Short mmCIF file of C-alpha atoms in Angstrom, two decimals:
data_model
loop_
_atom_site.label_atom_id
_atom_site.label_comp_id
_atom_site.label_asym_id
_atom_site.label_seq_id
_atom_site.Cartn_x
_atom_site.Cartn_y
_atom_site.Cartn_z
CA MET A 1 0.16 30.65 -17.27
CA HIS A 2 1.80 27.37 -18.54
CA GLN A 3 5.49 27.34 -19.15
CA PRO A 4 7.32 25.35 -22.09
CA ASP A 5 9.04 23.03 -19.54
CA ASP A 6 5.89 22.18 -17.54
CA ILE A 7 5.23 18.48 -17.21
CA CYS A 8 1.82 16.88 -17.57
CA VAL A 9 0.00 13.70 -16.67
CA VAL A 10 -1.18 11.87 -19.88
CA ALA A 11 -2.33 8.65 -18.27
CA TYR A 12 -2.82 7.01 -14.81
CA GLY A 13 -3.66 3.75 -13.24
CA CYS A 14 -4.08 2.50 -9.65
CA VAL A 15 -4.81 -0.55 -7.52
CA LEU A 16 -5.75 0.63 -3.99
CA PRO A 17 -7.86 -0.71 -1.05
CA ASP A 18 -11.51 -1.08 -2.20
CA ALA A 19 -10.48 0.51 -5.59
CA SER A 20 -9.21 -1.54 -8.45
CA ASP A 21 -8.94 1.45 -10.83
CA PRO A 22 -8.92 5.33 -10.69
CA ALA A 23 -12.74 5.42 -11.26
CA ALA A 24 -13.51 3.39 -8.31
CA PHE A 25 -10.90 5.40 -6.14
CA TRP A 26 -12.57 8.67 -7.19
CA LYS A 27 -16.04 7.28 -6.24
CA ASN A 28 -14.68 6.37 -2.83
CA LEU A 29 -13.26 9.89 -2.39
CA LEU A 30 -16.50 11.36 -3.16
CA ASN A 31 -18.37 9.19 -0.80
CA ALA A 32 -15.65 9.43 1.91
CA HIS A 33 -15.45 5.57 1.86
CA CYS A 34 -12.91 4.40 4.51
CA ALA A 35 -11.13 1.11 3.51
CA ILE A 36 -9.42 0.75 6.90
CA ARG A 37 -10.51 -2.38 8.79
CA GLU A 38 -9.14 -5.40 10.61
CA ILE A 39 -6.44 -7.34 8.73
CA PRO A 40 -7.65 -10.76 7.73
CA ASP A 41 -6.11 -13.86 9.30
CA GLN A 42 -5.00 -14.99 5.81
CA ARG A 43 -2.40 -12.23 5.93
CA TRP A 44 -0.89 -13.07 9.38
CA ASN A 45 -2.17 -14.94 12.38
CA LYS A 46 -3.40 -12.42 14.77
CA SER A 47 -3.46 -14.84 17.72
CA LEU A 48 0.38 -15.05 17.53
CA TYR A 49 1.06 -11.34 16.83
CA TYR A 50 -1.64 -9.07 18.13
CA ALA A 51 -1.98 -8.08 21.68
CA PRO A 52 -3.74 -4.65 22.06
CA ASP A 53 -2.56 -4.01 25.63
CA SER A 54 0.92 -5.64 25.44
CA THR A 55 4.18 -3.75 26.10
CA ASP A 56 6.21 -6.68 24.52
CA THR A 57 8.09 -5.83 21.43
CA ASP A 58 7.08 -9.15 19.84
CA PHE A 59 3.37 -8.01 19.49
CA THR A 60 1.54 -5.32 17.81
CA THR A 61 -0.99 -3.19 19.45
CA GLY A 62 -2.98 -2.59 16.28
CA ALA A 63 -4.35 -4.99 13.68
CA SER A 64 -6.32 -2.65 11.27
CA ALA A 65 -5.15 -1.46 7.86
CA ALA A 66 -6.35 -0.54 4.46
CA TRP A 67 -5.69 -3.80 2.47
CA ILE A 68 -6.48 -5.07 -1.09
CA SER A 69 -8.48 -8.30 -1.31
CA ASN A 70 -7.14 -11.47 -2.96
CA ASP A 71 -10.11 -11.30 -5.29
CA VAL A 72 -8.99 -8.08 -6.66
CA LEU A 73 -5.35 -9.27 -6.69
CA ASN A 74 -6.04 -12.44 -8.54
CA ALA A 75 -8.34 -10.74 -11.03
CA GLY A 76 -5.37 -9.05 -12.64
CA GLY A 77 -4.21 -12.08 -14.55
CA PHE A 78 -0.71 -12.06 -13.16
CA SER A 79 -0.87 -15.23 -11.02
CA GLY A 80 2.48 -16.69 -10.02
CA ALA A 81 3.86 -13.39 -9.15
CA ASN A 82 4.46 -11.99 -5.69
CA ARG A 83 2.04 -9.18 -4.39
CA LEU A 84 4.08 -6.29 -5.12
CA ARG A 85 4.58 -7.39 -8.81
CA GLN A 86 0.86 -8.20 -9.21
CA LEU A 87 -0.25 -4.75 -7.85
CA THR A 88 2.28 -2.89 -10.09
CA MET A 89 1.42 -4.87 -13.29
CA GLN A 90 -2.33 -4.38 -12.64
CA ALA A 91 -1.84 -0.54 -12.33
CA ALA A 92 0.53 -0.53 -15.47
CA ALA A 93 -2.05 -2.36 -17.52
CA GLN A 94 -4.40 0.55 -17.03
CA ILE A 95 -1.87 2.97 -18.81
CA ALA A 96 -0.31 0.48 -21.32
CA ASP A 97 -2.36 1.57 -24.25
CA LYS A 98 -1.56 5.17 -23.74
CA LEU A 99 2.22 4.65 -24.20
CA THR A 100 2.04 5.18 -27.98
CA GLY A 101 4.26 7.40 -30.28
CA VAL A 102 7.25 7.29 -28.01
CA GLU A 103 10.43 5.34 -28.65
CA PRO A 104 10.99 2.43 -26.09
CA GLU A 105 14.53 3.78 -25.39
CA ARG A 106 13.06 7.16 -24.44
CA VAL A 107 10.63 5.93 -21.79
CA ASN A 108 11.99 5.88 -18.24
CA ILE A 109 10.51 4.41 -15.06
CA TYR A 110 11.05 5.74 -11.62
CA LEU A 111 8.81 4.36 -8.78
CA GLY A 112 8.86 5.13 -5.08
CA CYS A 113 9.23 2.10 -2.84
CA MET A 114 10.44 1.56 0.59
CA ASP A 115 9.72 -2.04 1.43
CA ILE A 116 10.29 -5.58 0.31
CA ASP A 117 7.48 -7.73 -0.71
CA GLU A 118 5.41 -9.19 2.19
CA LEU A 119 6.30 -12.75 1.16
CA TYR A 120 9.86 -12.48 2.12
CA SER A 121 9.02 -11.29 5.67
CA ARG A 122 6.76 -14.56 6.02
CA LEU A 123 9.44 -16.84 4.53
CA ILE A 124 12.37 -15.59 6.51
CA PHE A 125 11.52 -17.42 9.67
CA PRO A 126 10.84 -20.97 8.43
CA VAL A 127 13.77 -20.76 5.90
CA ARG A 128 16.24 -19.80 8.64
CA GLU A 129 14.77 -21.70 11.63
CA SER A 130 12.75 -24.80 10.69
CA ASP A 131 15.86 -27.17 10.44
CA TYR A 132 17.11 -25.88 13.86
CA ILE A 133 13.74 -26.28 15.54
CA ARG A 134 13.46 -29.93 14.12
CA ALA A 135 16.97 -30.80 15.34
CA ASN A 136 16.26 -29.52 18.79
CA LEU A 137 12.76 -30.95 19.52
CA PRO A 138 12.85 -32.83 22.75
CA VAL A 139 13.28 -36.64 22.53
CA SER A 140 10.10 -38.38 23.34
CA PRO A 141 8.49 -41.75 23.42
CA ASN A 142 5.86 -43.02 21.08
CA GLY A 143 7.25 -41.04 17.96
CA LEU A 144 6.01 -37.78 19.24
CA LYS A 145 9.13 -35.96 18.00
CA GLU A 146 8.44 -37.07 14.34
CA THR A 147 4.74 -36.07 14.80
CA MET A 148 5.78 -32.58 15.98
CA ALA A 149 8.34 -32.24 13.18
CA SER A 150 5.50 -33.31 10.64
CA GLN A 151 3.12 -30.75 11.91
CA LEU A 152 5.78 -27.97 11.84
CA GLN A 153 6.58 -28.93 8.20
CA ARG A 154 2.94 -28.76 7.29
CA TYR A 155 2.59 -25.41 8.95
CA PHE A 156 5.50 -23.85 7.19
CA ALA A 157 4.57 -25.39 3.80
CA ALA A 158 1.47 -23.15 3.94
CA ASP A 159 3.80 -20.31 2.88
CA SER A 160 5.81 -22.34 0.42
CA ALA A 161 7.01 -20.32 -2.67
CA SER A 162 8.94 -21.06 -5.90
CA PRO A 163 12.53 -20.01 -6.14
CA ASP A 164 11.35 -17.27 -8.57
CA GLU A 165 8.91 -15.88 -6.16
CA ILE A 166 11.68 -15.84 -3.29
CA ARG A 167 14.09 -14.18 -5.63
CA ASP A 168 11.60 -11.47 -6.63
CA SER A 169 10.62 -10.95 -3.03
CA MET A 170 14.24 -10.51 -1.80
CA LEU A 171 15.21 -8.30 -4.81
CA THR A 172 12.57 -5.64 -4.84
CA SER A 173 13.94 -4.00 -8.01
CA SER A 174 13.04 -7.22 -9.92
CA VAL A 175 9.48 -5.54 -10.26
CA LEU A 176 11.06 -3.08 -12.74
CA HIS A 177 12.48 -5.80 -14.80
CA HIS A 178 9.06 -7.37 -15.07
CA LEU A 179 7.37 -4.01 -15.80
CA LYS A 180 9.71 -2.82 -18.59
CA SER A 181 9.60 -6.36 -20.10
CA HIS A 182 5.77 -6.42 -20.13
CA LEU A 183 5.54 -2.76 -21.58
CA LYS A 184 8.46 -3.52 -24.08
CA LEU A 185 10.39 -0.46 -22.80
CA LYS A 186 14.11 0.02 -22.86
CA GLY A 187 14.72 3.40 -20.98
CA GLU A 188 16.32 4.04 -17.63
CA VAL A 189 14.61 2.46 -14.62
CA GLY A 190 14.95 2.87 -10.90
CA LEU A 191 13.32 2.40 -7.46
CA ILE A 192 13.59 5.32 -5.16
CA ASP A 193 13.42 5.01 -1.35
CA ALA A 194 12.98 8.40 0.37
CA ALA A 195 10.83 6.95 3.15
CA CYS A 196 7.38 8.31 3.28
CA ALA A 197 8.31 10.85 0.43
CA SER A 198 9.42 7.99 -1.97
CA SER A 199 6.65 8.57 -4.55
CA LEU A 200 7.20 12.24 -4.54
CA ALA A 201 10.85 11.90 -4.87
CA ALA A 202 10.18 9.57 -7.90
CA PHE A 203 8.14 12.33 -9.30
CA ASP A 204 10.91 14.93 -8.78
CA VAL A 205 13.49 12.65 -10.54
CA SER A 206 10.92 12.04 -13.47
CA MET A 207 10.41 15.71 -13.88
CA GLN A 208 13.96 16.57 -13.91
CA MET A 209 14.83 13.96 -16.56
CA LEU A 210 11.91 15.14 -18.85
CA LYS A 211 12.93 18.74 -18.42
CA ALA A 212 16.65 17.86 -19.28
CA ARG A 213 15.41 15.83 -22.23
CA GLU A 214 16.97 12.57 -21.08
CA ALA A 215 13.50 11.01 -21.66
CA ASP A 216 10.43 11.84 -23.66
CA LEU A 217 8.06 10.01 -21.33
CA ALA A 218 8.30 8.81 -17.72
CA ILE A 219 6.29 6.33 -15.78
CA SER A 220 6.31 7.40 -12.15
CA GLY A 221 4.41 6.85 -8.87
CA GLY A 222 4.66 4.44 -5.96
CA ILE A 223 4.22 0.86 -5.11
CA GLU A 224 3.89 -0.95 -1.61
CA SER A 225 2.75 -4.40 -0.75
CA ASN A 226 4.07 -5.09 2.83
CA LEU A 227 1.40 -5.46 5.47
CA GLY A 228 3.09 -8.42 7.24
CA ALA A 229 3.15 -8.75 10.95
CA GLY A 230 6.62 -7.24 11.13
CA ALA A 231 5.49 -4.06 9.74
CA PHE A 232 2.70 -3.70 12.31
CA ILE A 233 5.11 -4.65 15.08
CA LEU A 234 7.64 -2.12 13.91
CA PHE A 235 5.28 0.87 13.86
CA SER A 236 3.78 -0.32 17.26
CA ILE A 237 7.28 -0.37 18.88
CA LEU A 238 7.67 3.26 17.48
CA GLY A 239 4.41 4.21 19.19
CA ALA A 240 3.20 5.49 15.80
CA LEU A 241 0.44 2.82 15.22
CA ALA A 242 -3.20 3.70 15.73
CA PRO A 243 -5.23 1.00 17.70
CA ASP A 244 -7.98 0.99 15.20
CA ARG A 245 -7.91 3.65 12.37
CA CYS A 246 -6.01 6.90 11.73
CA LEU A 247 -7.58 10.24 12.11
CA PRO A 248 -5.52 12.87 10.39
CA PHE A 249 -5.68 16.43 11.93
CA ASP A 250 -8.04 15.02 14.49
CA GLN A 251 -7.49 15.70 18.23
CA ARG A 252 -8.73 11.92 18.71
CA GLY A 253 -5.90 10.69 16.52
CA LYS A 254 -3.65 8.20 18.17
CA GLY A 255 -1.38 7.22 15.24
CA LEU A 256 -1.21 6.00 11.57
CA SER A 257 -2.95 3.13 9.85
CA LEU A 258 -0.93 1.08 7.36
CA GLY A 259 -2.04 0.71 3.71
CA GLU A 260 -0.95 -0.83 0.41
CA GLY A 261 -1.31 -0.27 -3.26
CA ALA A 262 0.25 0.67 -6.58
CA VAL A 263 -0.32 4.00 -8.25
CA LEU A 264 1.32 4.76 -11.75
CA PHE A 265 1.33 7.90 -13.87
CA ALA A 266 2.66 8.50 -17.34
CA LEU A 267 4.27 11.90 -17.46
CA GLU A 268 5.27 13.92 -20.48
CA ARG A 269 6.41 17.47 -21.40
CA LEU A 270 3.39 19.63 -21.86
CA GLU A 271 4.60 21.06 -25.19
CA ASP A 272 4.98 17.39 -26.64
CA ALA A 273 1.54 16.33 -25.30
CA LEU A 274 -0.11 19.23 -26.92
CA LYS A 275 1.71 18.62 -30.32
CA LYS A 276 0.74 14.91 -30.23
CA GLY A 277 -2.87 15.54 -29.08
CA HIS A 278 -2.61 13.52 -25.88
CA GLN A 279 -5.16 13.88 -23.39
CA ILE A 280 -3.83 15.94 -20.45
CA HIS A 281 -5.29 15.04 -16.97
CA GLY A 282 -3.12 17.62 -14.93
CA VAL A 283 -0.14 19.89 -15.19
CA LEU A 284 2.86 19.70 -12.66
CA LYS A 285 4.45 23.00 -12.28
CA SER A 286 7.13 22.42 -9.87
CA CYS A 287 8.58 20.09 -7.11
CA GLY A 288 10.63 21.00 -4.11
CA ALA A 289 12.38 19.04 -1.25
CA SER A 290 14.31 19.61 1.87
CA SER A 291 15.57 17.81 4.97
CA ASP A 292 16.07 18.56 8.63
CA GLY A 293 19.66 17.60 8.72
CA ARG A 294 20.67 16.67 12.29
CA ALA A 295 18.07 18.81 13.91
CA THR A 296 15.82 15.97 14.95
CA SER A 297 14.69 12.40 14.44
CA ILE A 298 12.96 11.01 11.38
CA PHE A 299 9.62 10.85 13.15
CA ALA A 300 9.76 14.41 14.57
CA PRO A 301 9.92 16.84 11.48
CA THR A 302 10.66 20.46 11.90
CA VAL A 303 8.46 23.42 10.87
CA ALA A 304 11.49 25.09 9.32
CA GLY A 305 12.38 22.13 7.23
CA GLN A 306 8.98 21.79 5.73
CA LYS A 307 8.71 25.47 5.13
CA ARG A 308 11.98 25.14 3.11
CA ALA A 309 10.39 22.61 0.80
CA TYR A 310 7.34 24.76 0.35
CA ALA A 311 9.42 27.64 -0.78
CA LYS A 312 11.33 25.61 -3.26
CA ALA A 313 8.11 23.96 -4.62
CA TYR A 314 6.32 27.35 -4.87
CA ALA A 315 9.23 29.50 -6.33
CA GLY A 316 7.71 31.56 -9.11
CA LEU A 317 4.13 30.51 -8.21
CA ASP A 318 1.70 32.34 -6.18
CA PRO A 319 0.53 30.37 -3.09
CA ALA A 320 -2.48 32.77 -2.79
CA LYS A 321 -3.97 30.90 -5.88
CA ILE A 322 -3.94 27.47 -4.24
CA ALA A 323 -7.47 26.15 -3.95
CA TYR A 324 -6.79 23.02 -1.97
CA LEU A 325 -3.79 21.36 -0.23
CA GLU A 326 -3.52 17.63 0.03
CA CYS A 327 -1.32 17.05 3.01
CA HIS A 328 0.96 14.26 4.38
CA GLY A 329 -1.45 13.95 7.45
CA THR A 330 -0.66 10.48 8.91
CA GLY A 331 -2.66 10.80 12.21
CA THR A 332 0.42 10.95 14.37
CA ARG A 333 0.22 13.87 16.86
CA THR A 334 3.71 15.30 16.45
CA GLY A 335 3.71 14.96 12.60
CA ASP A 336 0.16 16.49 12.07
CA GLU A 337 0.90 19.35 14.62
CA THR A 338 4.14 20.18 12.82
CA GLU A 339 2.48 20.06 9.33
CA LEU A 340 -0.37 22.30 10.34
CA GLN A 341 1.87 24.91 11.94
CA SER A 342 4.17 24.90 8.72
CA VAL A 343 1.16 25.31 6.56
CA ARG A 344 -0.35 28.03 8.60
CA GLU A 345 2.97 30.01 8.59
CA PHE A 346 3.89 29.64 5.00
CA PHE A 347 0.53 30.09 3.30
CA ASP A 348 -1.00 32.30 5.99
CA ARG A 349 -4.50 31.51 4.97
CA PRO A 350 -6.75 30.39 7.88
CA THR A 351 -9.39 29.11 5.48
CA LEU A 352 -7.29 27.13 3.00
CA PRO A 353 -9.04 23.67 2.54
CA LEU A 354 -6.71 20.84 3.77
CA GLY A 355 -7.12 17.11 3.40
CA SER A 356 -5.22 13.72 3.78
CA VAL A 357 -6.37 10.70 1.89
CA LYS A 358 -4.75 8.57 4.52
CA ALA A 359 -8.04 8.85 6.43
CA LEU A 360 -9.47 6.54 3.84
CA VAL A 361 -6.58 4.25 2.52
CA GLY A 362 -4.13 4.52 5.40
CA HIS A 363 -0.41 5.32 4.92
CA THR A 364 0.69 3.47 1.89
CA LYS A 365 4.39 4.40 2.49
CA GLY A 366 6.22 4.06 -0.60
CA ALA A 367 2.93 4.37 -2.59
#
């Protein structure tokens, strides 16, 4: 039974690995198409950063991810922008024509995002260190020092970027400026970083603002574009990175796989959508959240904390009517075991179908 303050999805768009729009993504789901494969050398030099058996914290032990090809990226018509902005604008273009009949001041944007754009991580080393390296090259005969300096300059120039690109990559929230300018919107905007729950936290805020009638439409979802070497090294140091591909809820799983993408939804109060005759793709009944406090670390969630979130989300609803549960399911042993236990205890339904799309597109973090 729908309630007056239910929120519904009236439009959606996405750019994900091997899927430039929702139709392609749905087809991949039905065919169980896995987009996780070795990262191309154009993203970062594996000979410099990848060593599968290394214990050195300067290397990553995995080099596979679910990534979006440059062909797809460049086909969106937003050249000159960094990767995060291009992905976001392409997803937004798929819902732009659905944002009708709403005052621009009454459309808010809340997107989950937990990473700076990949470009900044590539630029930070040459920007900070190239002058120092040049000054400290050994003095040598036959002009070798100048030859070495010239080669260094050419190497770093491959990642050259305009001041605007550097600014946008350092100031992640600039993507919101470009998005609201492109869509001609004037409502409240914000990026939300709640780690792996960023996109769900963005949905939570969007639903609250709509229910409080602080907005008439909200664009929500998540964006992520950082598959730089630094991201791989970080998760490798943490012991959370799979050597090849993630296997959620599988005893063979050895960690997560990284992914990237942008997924945007247009949300509206159900009663308004019905009055306006907008197409309704789904209804959002409730949202709940919790934390573990000081009980444990960020990578070791507790069963009790997850059950508190379920209880808040399903308050007033009947968990027995749930037909399918899409889980976090990253492929890390501790995370998956904790989630399975909390689901078993809360839902008490041994045959409830479970799944995790991370098996196909990796862990897209903020997205």
